[in-house]
Coordinates of C-alpha atoms and ligand atoms in Angstrom, one line a residue:
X410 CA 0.0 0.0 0.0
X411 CA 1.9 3.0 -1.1
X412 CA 1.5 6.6 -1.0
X413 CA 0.3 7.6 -4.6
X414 CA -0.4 11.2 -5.1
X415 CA -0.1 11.4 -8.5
X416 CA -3.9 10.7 -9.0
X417 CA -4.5 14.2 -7.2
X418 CA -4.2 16.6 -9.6
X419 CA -7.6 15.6 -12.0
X420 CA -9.5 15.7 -9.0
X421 CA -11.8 18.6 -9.7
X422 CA -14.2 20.0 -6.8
X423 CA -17.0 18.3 -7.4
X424 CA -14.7 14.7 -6.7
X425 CA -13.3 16.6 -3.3
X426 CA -16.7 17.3 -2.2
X427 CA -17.3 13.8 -2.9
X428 CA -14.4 12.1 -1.2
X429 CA -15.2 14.4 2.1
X430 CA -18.6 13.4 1.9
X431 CA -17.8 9.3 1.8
X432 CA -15.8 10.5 5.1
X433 CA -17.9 12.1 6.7
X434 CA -20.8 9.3 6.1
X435 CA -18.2 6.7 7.4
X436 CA -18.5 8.4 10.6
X437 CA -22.4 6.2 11.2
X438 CA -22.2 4.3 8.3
X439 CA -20.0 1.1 7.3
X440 CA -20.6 1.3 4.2
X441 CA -22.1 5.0 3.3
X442 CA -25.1 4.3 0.9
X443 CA -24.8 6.4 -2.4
X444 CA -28.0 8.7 -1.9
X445 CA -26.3 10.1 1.3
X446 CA -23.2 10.9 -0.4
X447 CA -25.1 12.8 -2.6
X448 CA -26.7 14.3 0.2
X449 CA -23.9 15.1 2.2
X450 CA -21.8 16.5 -0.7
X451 CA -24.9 18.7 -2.1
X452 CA -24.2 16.9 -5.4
X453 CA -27.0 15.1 -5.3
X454 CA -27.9 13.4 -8.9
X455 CA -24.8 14.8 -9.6
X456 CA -22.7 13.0 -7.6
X457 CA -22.2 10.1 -9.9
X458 CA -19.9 10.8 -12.2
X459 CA -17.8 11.9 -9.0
X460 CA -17.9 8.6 -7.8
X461 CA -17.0 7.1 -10.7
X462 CA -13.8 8.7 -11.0
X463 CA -13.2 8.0 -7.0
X464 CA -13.4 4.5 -7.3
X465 CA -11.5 4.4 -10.4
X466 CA -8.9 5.7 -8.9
X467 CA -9.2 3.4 -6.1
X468 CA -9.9 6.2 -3.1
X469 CA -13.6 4.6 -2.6
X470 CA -14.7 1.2 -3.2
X471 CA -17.4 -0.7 -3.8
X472 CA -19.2 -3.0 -1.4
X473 CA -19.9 -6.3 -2.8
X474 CA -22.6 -8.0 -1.9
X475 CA -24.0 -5.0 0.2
X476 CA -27.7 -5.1 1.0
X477 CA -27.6 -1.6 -0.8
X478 CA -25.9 0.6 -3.1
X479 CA -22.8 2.6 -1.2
X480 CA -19.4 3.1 -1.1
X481 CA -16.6 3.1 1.7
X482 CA -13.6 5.3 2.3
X483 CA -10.0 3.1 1.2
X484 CA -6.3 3.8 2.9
X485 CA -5.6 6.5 -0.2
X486 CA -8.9 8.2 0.1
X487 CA -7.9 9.1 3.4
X488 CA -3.9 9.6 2.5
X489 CA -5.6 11.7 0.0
X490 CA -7.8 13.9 2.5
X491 CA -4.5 14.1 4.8
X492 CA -2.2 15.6 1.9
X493 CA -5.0 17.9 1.0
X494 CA -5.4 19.3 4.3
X495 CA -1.6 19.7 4.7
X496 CA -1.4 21.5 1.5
X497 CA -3.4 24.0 2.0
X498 CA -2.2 24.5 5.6
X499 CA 1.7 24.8 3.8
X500 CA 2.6 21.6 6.2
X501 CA 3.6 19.7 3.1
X502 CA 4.4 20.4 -0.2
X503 CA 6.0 17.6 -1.7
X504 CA 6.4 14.0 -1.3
X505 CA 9.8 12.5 -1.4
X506 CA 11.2 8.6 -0.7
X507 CA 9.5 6.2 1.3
X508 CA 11.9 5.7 4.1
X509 CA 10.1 3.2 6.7
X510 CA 7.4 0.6 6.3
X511 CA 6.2 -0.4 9.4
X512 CA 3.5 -3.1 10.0
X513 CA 1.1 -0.5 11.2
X514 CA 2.6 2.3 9.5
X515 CA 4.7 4.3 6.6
X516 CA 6.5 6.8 6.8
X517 CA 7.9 9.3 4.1
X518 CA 10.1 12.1 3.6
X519 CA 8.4 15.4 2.7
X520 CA 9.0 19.0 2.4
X521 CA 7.4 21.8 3.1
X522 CA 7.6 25.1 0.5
X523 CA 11.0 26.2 1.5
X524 CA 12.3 22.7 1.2
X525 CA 12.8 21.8 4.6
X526 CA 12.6 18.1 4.9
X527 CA 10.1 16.4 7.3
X528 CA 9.1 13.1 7.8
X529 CA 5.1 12.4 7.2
X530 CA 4.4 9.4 9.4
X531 CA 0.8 7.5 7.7
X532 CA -0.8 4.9 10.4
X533 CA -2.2 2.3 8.9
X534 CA -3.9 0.1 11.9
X535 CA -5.1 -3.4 10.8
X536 CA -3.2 -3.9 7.7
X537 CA -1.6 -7.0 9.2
X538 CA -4.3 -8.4 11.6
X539 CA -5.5 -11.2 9.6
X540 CA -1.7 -13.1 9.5
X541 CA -1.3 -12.1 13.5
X542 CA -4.5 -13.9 14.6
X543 CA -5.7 -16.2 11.6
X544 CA -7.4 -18.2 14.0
X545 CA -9.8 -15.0 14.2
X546 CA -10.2 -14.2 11.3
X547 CA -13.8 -14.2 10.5
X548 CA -14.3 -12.4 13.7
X549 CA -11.2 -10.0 12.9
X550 CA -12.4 -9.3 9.5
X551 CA -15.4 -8.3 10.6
X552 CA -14.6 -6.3 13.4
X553 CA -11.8 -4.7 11.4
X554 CA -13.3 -3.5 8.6
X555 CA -15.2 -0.4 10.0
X556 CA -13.1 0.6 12.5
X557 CA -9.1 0.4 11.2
X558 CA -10.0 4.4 10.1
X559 CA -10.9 5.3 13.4
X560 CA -8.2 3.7 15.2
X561 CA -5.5 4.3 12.7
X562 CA -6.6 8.0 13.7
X563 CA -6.5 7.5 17.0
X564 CA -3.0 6.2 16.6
X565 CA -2.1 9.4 15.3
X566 CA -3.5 11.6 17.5
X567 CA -2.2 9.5 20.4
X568 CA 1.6 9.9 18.8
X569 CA 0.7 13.8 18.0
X570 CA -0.2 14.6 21.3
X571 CA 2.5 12.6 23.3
X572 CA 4.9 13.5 21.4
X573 CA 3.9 17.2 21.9
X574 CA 4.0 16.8 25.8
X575 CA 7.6 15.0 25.8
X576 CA 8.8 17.8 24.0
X577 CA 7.7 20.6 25.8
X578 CA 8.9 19.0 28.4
X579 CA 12.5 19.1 26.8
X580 CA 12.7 15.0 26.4
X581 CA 14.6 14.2 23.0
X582 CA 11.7 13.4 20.5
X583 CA 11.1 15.1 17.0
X584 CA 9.8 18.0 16.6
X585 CA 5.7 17.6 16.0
X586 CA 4.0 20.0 13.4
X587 CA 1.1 18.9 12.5
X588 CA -1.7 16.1 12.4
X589 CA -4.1 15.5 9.8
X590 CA -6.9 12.1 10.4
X591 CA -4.5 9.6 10.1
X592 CA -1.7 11.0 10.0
X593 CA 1.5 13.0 11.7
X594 CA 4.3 15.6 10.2
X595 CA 7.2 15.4 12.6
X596 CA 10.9 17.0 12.1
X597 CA 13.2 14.6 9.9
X598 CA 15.9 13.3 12.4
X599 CA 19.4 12.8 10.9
X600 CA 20.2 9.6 12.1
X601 CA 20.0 5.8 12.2
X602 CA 18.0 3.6 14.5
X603 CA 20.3 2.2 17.1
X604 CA 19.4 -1.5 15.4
X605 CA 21.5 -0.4 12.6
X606 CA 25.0 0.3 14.9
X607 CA 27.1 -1.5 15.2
X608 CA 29.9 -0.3 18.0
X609 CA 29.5 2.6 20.0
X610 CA 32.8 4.0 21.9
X611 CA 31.0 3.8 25.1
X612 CA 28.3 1.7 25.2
X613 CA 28.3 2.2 29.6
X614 CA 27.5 5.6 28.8
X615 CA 24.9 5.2 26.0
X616 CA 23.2 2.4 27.9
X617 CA 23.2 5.0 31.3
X618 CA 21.9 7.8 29.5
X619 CA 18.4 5.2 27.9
X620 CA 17.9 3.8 31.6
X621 CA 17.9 7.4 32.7
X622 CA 15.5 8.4 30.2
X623 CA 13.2 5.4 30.8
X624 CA 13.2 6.4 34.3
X625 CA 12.8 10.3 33.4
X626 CA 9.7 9.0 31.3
X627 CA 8.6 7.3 34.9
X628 CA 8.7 10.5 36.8
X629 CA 7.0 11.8 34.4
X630 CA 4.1 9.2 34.5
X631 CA 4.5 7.5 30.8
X632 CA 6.0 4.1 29.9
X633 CA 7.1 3.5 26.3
X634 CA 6.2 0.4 25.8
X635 CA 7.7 -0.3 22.6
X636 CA 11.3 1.0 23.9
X637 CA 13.4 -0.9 21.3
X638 CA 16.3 -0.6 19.4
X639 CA 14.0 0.6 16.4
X640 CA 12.9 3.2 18.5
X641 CA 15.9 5.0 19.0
X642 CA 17.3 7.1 16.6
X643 CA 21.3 7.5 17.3
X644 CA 22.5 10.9 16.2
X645 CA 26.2 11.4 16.0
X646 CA 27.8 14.8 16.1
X647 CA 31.6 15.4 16.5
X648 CA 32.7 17.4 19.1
X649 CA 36.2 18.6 20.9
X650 CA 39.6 18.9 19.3
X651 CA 40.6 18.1 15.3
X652 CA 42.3 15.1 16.2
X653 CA 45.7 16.5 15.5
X654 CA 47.0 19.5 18.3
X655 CA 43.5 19.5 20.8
X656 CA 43.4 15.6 21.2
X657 CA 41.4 13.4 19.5
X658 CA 38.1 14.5 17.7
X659 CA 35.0 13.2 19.9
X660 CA 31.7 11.9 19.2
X661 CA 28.9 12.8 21.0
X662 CA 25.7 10.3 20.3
X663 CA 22.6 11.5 21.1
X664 CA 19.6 9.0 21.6
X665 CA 15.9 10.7 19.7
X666 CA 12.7 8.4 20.8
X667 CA 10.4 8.0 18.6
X668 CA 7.1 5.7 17.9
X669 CA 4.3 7.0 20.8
X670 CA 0.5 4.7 20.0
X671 CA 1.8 2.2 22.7
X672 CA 2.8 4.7 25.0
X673 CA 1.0 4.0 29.1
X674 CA 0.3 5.3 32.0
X675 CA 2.4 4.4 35.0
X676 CA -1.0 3.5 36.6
X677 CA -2.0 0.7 33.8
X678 CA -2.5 -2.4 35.4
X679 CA 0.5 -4.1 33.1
X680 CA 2.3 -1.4 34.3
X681 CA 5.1 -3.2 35.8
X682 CA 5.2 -5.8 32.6
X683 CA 5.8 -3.1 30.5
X684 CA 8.1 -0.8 32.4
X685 CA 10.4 -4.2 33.1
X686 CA 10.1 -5.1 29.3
X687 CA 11.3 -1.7 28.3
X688 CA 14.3 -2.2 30.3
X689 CA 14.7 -5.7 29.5
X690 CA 14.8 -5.0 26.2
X691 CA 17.5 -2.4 26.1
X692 CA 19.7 -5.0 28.7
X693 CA 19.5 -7.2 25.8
X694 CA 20.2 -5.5 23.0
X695 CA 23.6 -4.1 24.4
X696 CA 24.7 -7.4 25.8
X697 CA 24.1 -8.8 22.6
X698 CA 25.7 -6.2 20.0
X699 CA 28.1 -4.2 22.3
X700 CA 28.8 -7.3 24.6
X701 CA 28.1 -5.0 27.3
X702 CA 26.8 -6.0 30.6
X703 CA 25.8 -3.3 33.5
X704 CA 26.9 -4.3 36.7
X705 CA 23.7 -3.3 38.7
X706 CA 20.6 -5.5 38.3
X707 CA 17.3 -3.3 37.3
X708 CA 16.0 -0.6 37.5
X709 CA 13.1 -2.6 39.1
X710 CA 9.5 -0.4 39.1
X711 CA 8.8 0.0 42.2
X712 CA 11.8 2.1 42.9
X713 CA 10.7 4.3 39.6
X714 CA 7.3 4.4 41.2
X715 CA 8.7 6.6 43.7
X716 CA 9.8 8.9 41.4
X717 CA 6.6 9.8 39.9
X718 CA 5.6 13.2 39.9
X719 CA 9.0 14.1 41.6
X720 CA 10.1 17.5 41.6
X721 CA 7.1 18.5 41.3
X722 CA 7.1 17.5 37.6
X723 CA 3.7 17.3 35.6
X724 CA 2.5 14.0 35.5
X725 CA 2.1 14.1 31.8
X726 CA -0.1 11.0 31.6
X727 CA -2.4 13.0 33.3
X728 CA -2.3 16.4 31.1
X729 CA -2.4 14.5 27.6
X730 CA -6.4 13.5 28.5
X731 CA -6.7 17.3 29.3
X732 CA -5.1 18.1 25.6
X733 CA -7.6 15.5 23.3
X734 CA -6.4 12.2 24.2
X735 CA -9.2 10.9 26.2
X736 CA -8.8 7.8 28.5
X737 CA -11.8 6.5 26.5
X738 CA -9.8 6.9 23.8
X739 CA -6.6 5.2 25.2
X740 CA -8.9 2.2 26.0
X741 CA -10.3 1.9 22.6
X742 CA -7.0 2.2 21.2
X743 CA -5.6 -0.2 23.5
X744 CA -7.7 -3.2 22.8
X745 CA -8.3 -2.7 19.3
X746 CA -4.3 -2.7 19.0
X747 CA -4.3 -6.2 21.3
X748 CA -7.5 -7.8 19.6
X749 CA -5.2 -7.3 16.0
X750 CA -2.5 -8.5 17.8
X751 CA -0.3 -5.2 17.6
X752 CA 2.6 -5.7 19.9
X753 CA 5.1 -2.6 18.8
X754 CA 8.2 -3.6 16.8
X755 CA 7.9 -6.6 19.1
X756 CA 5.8 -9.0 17.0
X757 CA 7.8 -11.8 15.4
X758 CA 6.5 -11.4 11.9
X759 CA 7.5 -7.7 11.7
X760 CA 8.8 -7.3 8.3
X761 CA 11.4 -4.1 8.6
X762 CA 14.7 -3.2 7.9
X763 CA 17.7 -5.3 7.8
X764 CA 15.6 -8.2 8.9
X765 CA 13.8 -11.1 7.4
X766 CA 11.3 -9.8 4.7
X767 CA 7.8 -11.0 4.8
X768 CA 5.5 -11.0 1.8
X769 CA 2.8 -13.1 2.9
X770 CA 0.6 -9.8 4.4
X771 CA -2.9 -9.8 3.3
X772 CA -5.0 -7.0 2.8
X773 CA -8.6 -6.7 3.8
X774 CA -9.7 -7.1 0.0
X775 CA -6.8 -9.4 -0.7
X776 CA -6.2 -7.5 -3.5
X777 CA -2.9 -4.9 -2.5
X778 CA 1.0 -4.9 -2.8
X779 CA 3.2 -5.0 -0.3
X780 CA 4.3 -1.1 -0.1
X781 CA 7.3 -0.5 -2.4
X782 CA 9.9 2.4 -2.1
X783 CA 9.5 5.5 -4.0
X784 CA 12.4 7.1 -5.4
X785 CA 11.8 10.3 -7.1
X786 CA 10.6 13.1 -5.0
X787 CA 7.3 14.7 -6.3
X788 CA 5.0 17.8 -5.7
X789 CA 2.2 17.5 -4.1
X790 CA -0.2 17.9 -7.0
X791 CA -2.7 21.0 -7.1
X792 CA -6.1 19.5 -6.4
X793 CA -8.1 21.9 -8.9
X794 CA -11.5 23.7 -7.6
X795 CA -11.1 23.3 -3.9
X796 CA -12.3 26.3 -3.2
X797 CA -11.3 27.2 0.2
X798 CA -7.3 27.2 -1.6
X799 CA -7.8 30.6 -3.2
X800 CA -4.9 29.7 -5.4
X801 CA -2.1 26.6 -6.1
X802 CA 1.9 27.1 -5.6
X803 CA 2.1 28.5 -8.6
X804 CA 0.0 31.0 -8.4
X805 CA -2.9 29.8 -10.3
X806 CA -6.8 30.1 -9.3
X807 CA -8.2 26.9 -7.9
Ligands
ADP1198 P1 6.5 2.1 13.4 O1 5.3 2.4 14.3 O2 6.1 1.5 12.1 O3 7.5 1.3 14.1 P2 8.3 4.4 13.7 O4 7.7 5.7 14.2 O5 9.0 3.6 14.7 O6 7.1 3.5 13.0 O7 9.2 4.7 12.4 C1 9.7 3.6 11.7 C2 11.1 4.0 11.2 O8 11.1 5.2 10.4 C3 12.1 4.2 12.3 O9 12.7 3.1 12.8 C4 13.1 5.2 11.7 O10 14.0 4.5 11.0 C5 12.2 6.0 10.7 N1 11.7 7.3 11.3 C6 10.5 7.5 12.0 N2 10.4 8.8 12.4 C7 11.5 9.4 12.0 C8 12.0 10.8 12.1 N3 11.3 11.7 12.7 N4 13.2 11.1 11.6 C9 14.0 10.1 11.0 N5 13.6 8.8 10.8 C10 12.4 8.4 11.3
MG1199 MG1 8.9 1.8 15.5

């Protein structure tokens, strides 16, 4: 399933109105019957020829078999909305190479209009479910088809606003900028994932500085959950003398944490499972690729526990439900994520990076590819008549 813009500059008004108005319906309906699209978009009669070009275009698709006539929203008719929206907010104007594919999500390169690069991050929740849990699967397909829109929105707004809170709170995370249904814009950070290092001068020092930050997280209320070696971005900056008269030229590697939808409160009941997992997982990862071992045993919980809300810090598990993140929300996240069988980076069968490749990923219809990797960086295309645009990059009337 891969980002595919091209399509967006023949859309004329009319279509826009259209592919809104399939969203909007979604919101009660499954399957949003064709008269209320043409309701809901004022087209109408008119609406027809609209659709037709949607669904050619694969952005709306056809229920089979439905007891009536309607369409539903597809992964690019919402990629679609997204780009739109960040487009005419300036967040994005072109799309460049696909540099992640996750199980749940993608994420790309973009740039805005000065040509700062960014990094678009596209949930796609329930892409995968049906090869987790096959023994589920009538019950997952079911369940899944109406709601992986919701959630994969929920997904983003859960990583948009926690993300937001460890930064203002000066933890090192990108920089968020902006949010859009499924979707996130985040600062481009310059550096590998620690998965792809392979020595570090001083692994006793890069291993102190993640414990401390899990623990930081801690006082702060939050938990990872997903804190992995894919997780952490590892930037490198030199520092200190040229190597010749003022000693030898240093590097200084910074650890960036990213990936937020799994992220709990230090109050969940698993709290303690995940908090010891997240530790567990870094003790492994440098004993087994920088043969390091710490000398001290933990950090166990209940000593982190004690740090919470410590110097008088805001507890910002608390303050996200106060910025949109409900704890309704968290819950319905949560168990949608555990009923597909999302487990982070975690799952066995993750298909990423230098690992193992998997192909065998079905789609809901069956009938996608595996995401591929873009290469050429394109402008976002003008999507003709919108009308609250005023005019394209270039100047022209929309
Ligand atoms: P997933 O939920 O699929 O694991 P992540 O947010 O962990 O998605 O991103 C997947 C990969 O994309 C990361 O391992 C990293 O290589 C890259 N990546 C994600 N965000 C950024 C960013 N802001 N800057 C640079 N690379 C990033
Ligand atoms: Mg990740």
């Amino acid at each position: 399933m891969k980002l595919d813009s091209k399509h967006m500059r023949y859309l004329n008004a009319d279509d826009w109105k259209t592919l809104t108005a399939v969203e909007t319906g979604s919101r009660n309906h499954e399957v949003v019957p064709t008269a209320l699209i043409g309701q809901i978009s004022g087209l109408r009669g008119q609406v027809h020829r609209s659709i037709s070009a949607l669904a050619k275009i694969g952005l709306i698709g056809r229920l089979k078999n439905a007891s009536y006539d309607g369409y539903r929203l597809t992964y690019g008719g919402l990629d679609y909305l997204a780009l739109n929206t960040y487009r005419k907010r300036k967040d994005v104007y072109s799309i460049g190479n696909q540099i992640g594919v996750g199980k749940e999500s993608d994420i790309l390169v973009v740039a805005d209009e000065q040509g700062f690069q960014r990094v678009l991050k596209i949930h796609r929740l329930g892409r995968i479910s049906f090869r987790t849990v096959k023994a589920n699967r009538d019950y997952l397909r079911k369940r899944n088809a109406g709601n992986w829109m919701y959630m994969s929105r929920l997904a983003a707004l859960k990583e948009f606003t926690f993300m937001t809170a460890l930064r203002e709170n000066g933890f090192p995370v990108p920089e968020p900028l902006a949010q859009s249904r499924h979707t996130i814009v985040m600062s481009l950070i310059n550096a590998f994932p620690m998965r792809q290092i392979a020595s570090v001068p001083n692994p006793a020092s890069l291993y102190a500085e993640l414990i401390q930050m899990i623990l930081r997280l801690a006082q702060y209320g939050l938990i990872h959950g997903d804190f992995n070696e894919f997780n952490i971005l590892i930037k490198e900056t030199k520092a200190g003398g040229t190597g010749t008269e003022d000693g030898p030229e240093k590097l200084i590697l910074t650890p960036i944490l990213i990936d937020f939808p799994q992220m709990v409160s230090v109050d969940h009941a698993n709290a303690e499972f995940y908090f010891d997992r997240d530790v567990n997982c870094i003790k492994r990862f440098f004993e087994r690729r920088f043969h390091f071992t710490p000398d001290e045993k933990g950090p166990h919980f209940k000593d982190a526990r004690k740090s919470i809300g410590k110097d008088g810090v805001q507890r910002l598990d608390v303050s996200v439900e106060a910025s949109g993140f409900s704890r309704k929300m968290a819950k319905e996240l949560e168990s949608y994520m555990e009923d597909i069988g999302v487990d982070g980076d975690r799952d066995p069968n993750a298909a990423r990076g230098d690992e193992e490749s998997d192909n065998d990923f079905e789609e809901e219809d069956g009938g996608e590819e595996e995401p591929e990797v873009a290469d050429e960086s394109y402008i976002i295309p003008s999507a003709s008549g919108d009308e609250e645009m005023g005019t394209d990059k270039f100047g022209n009337e929309v």
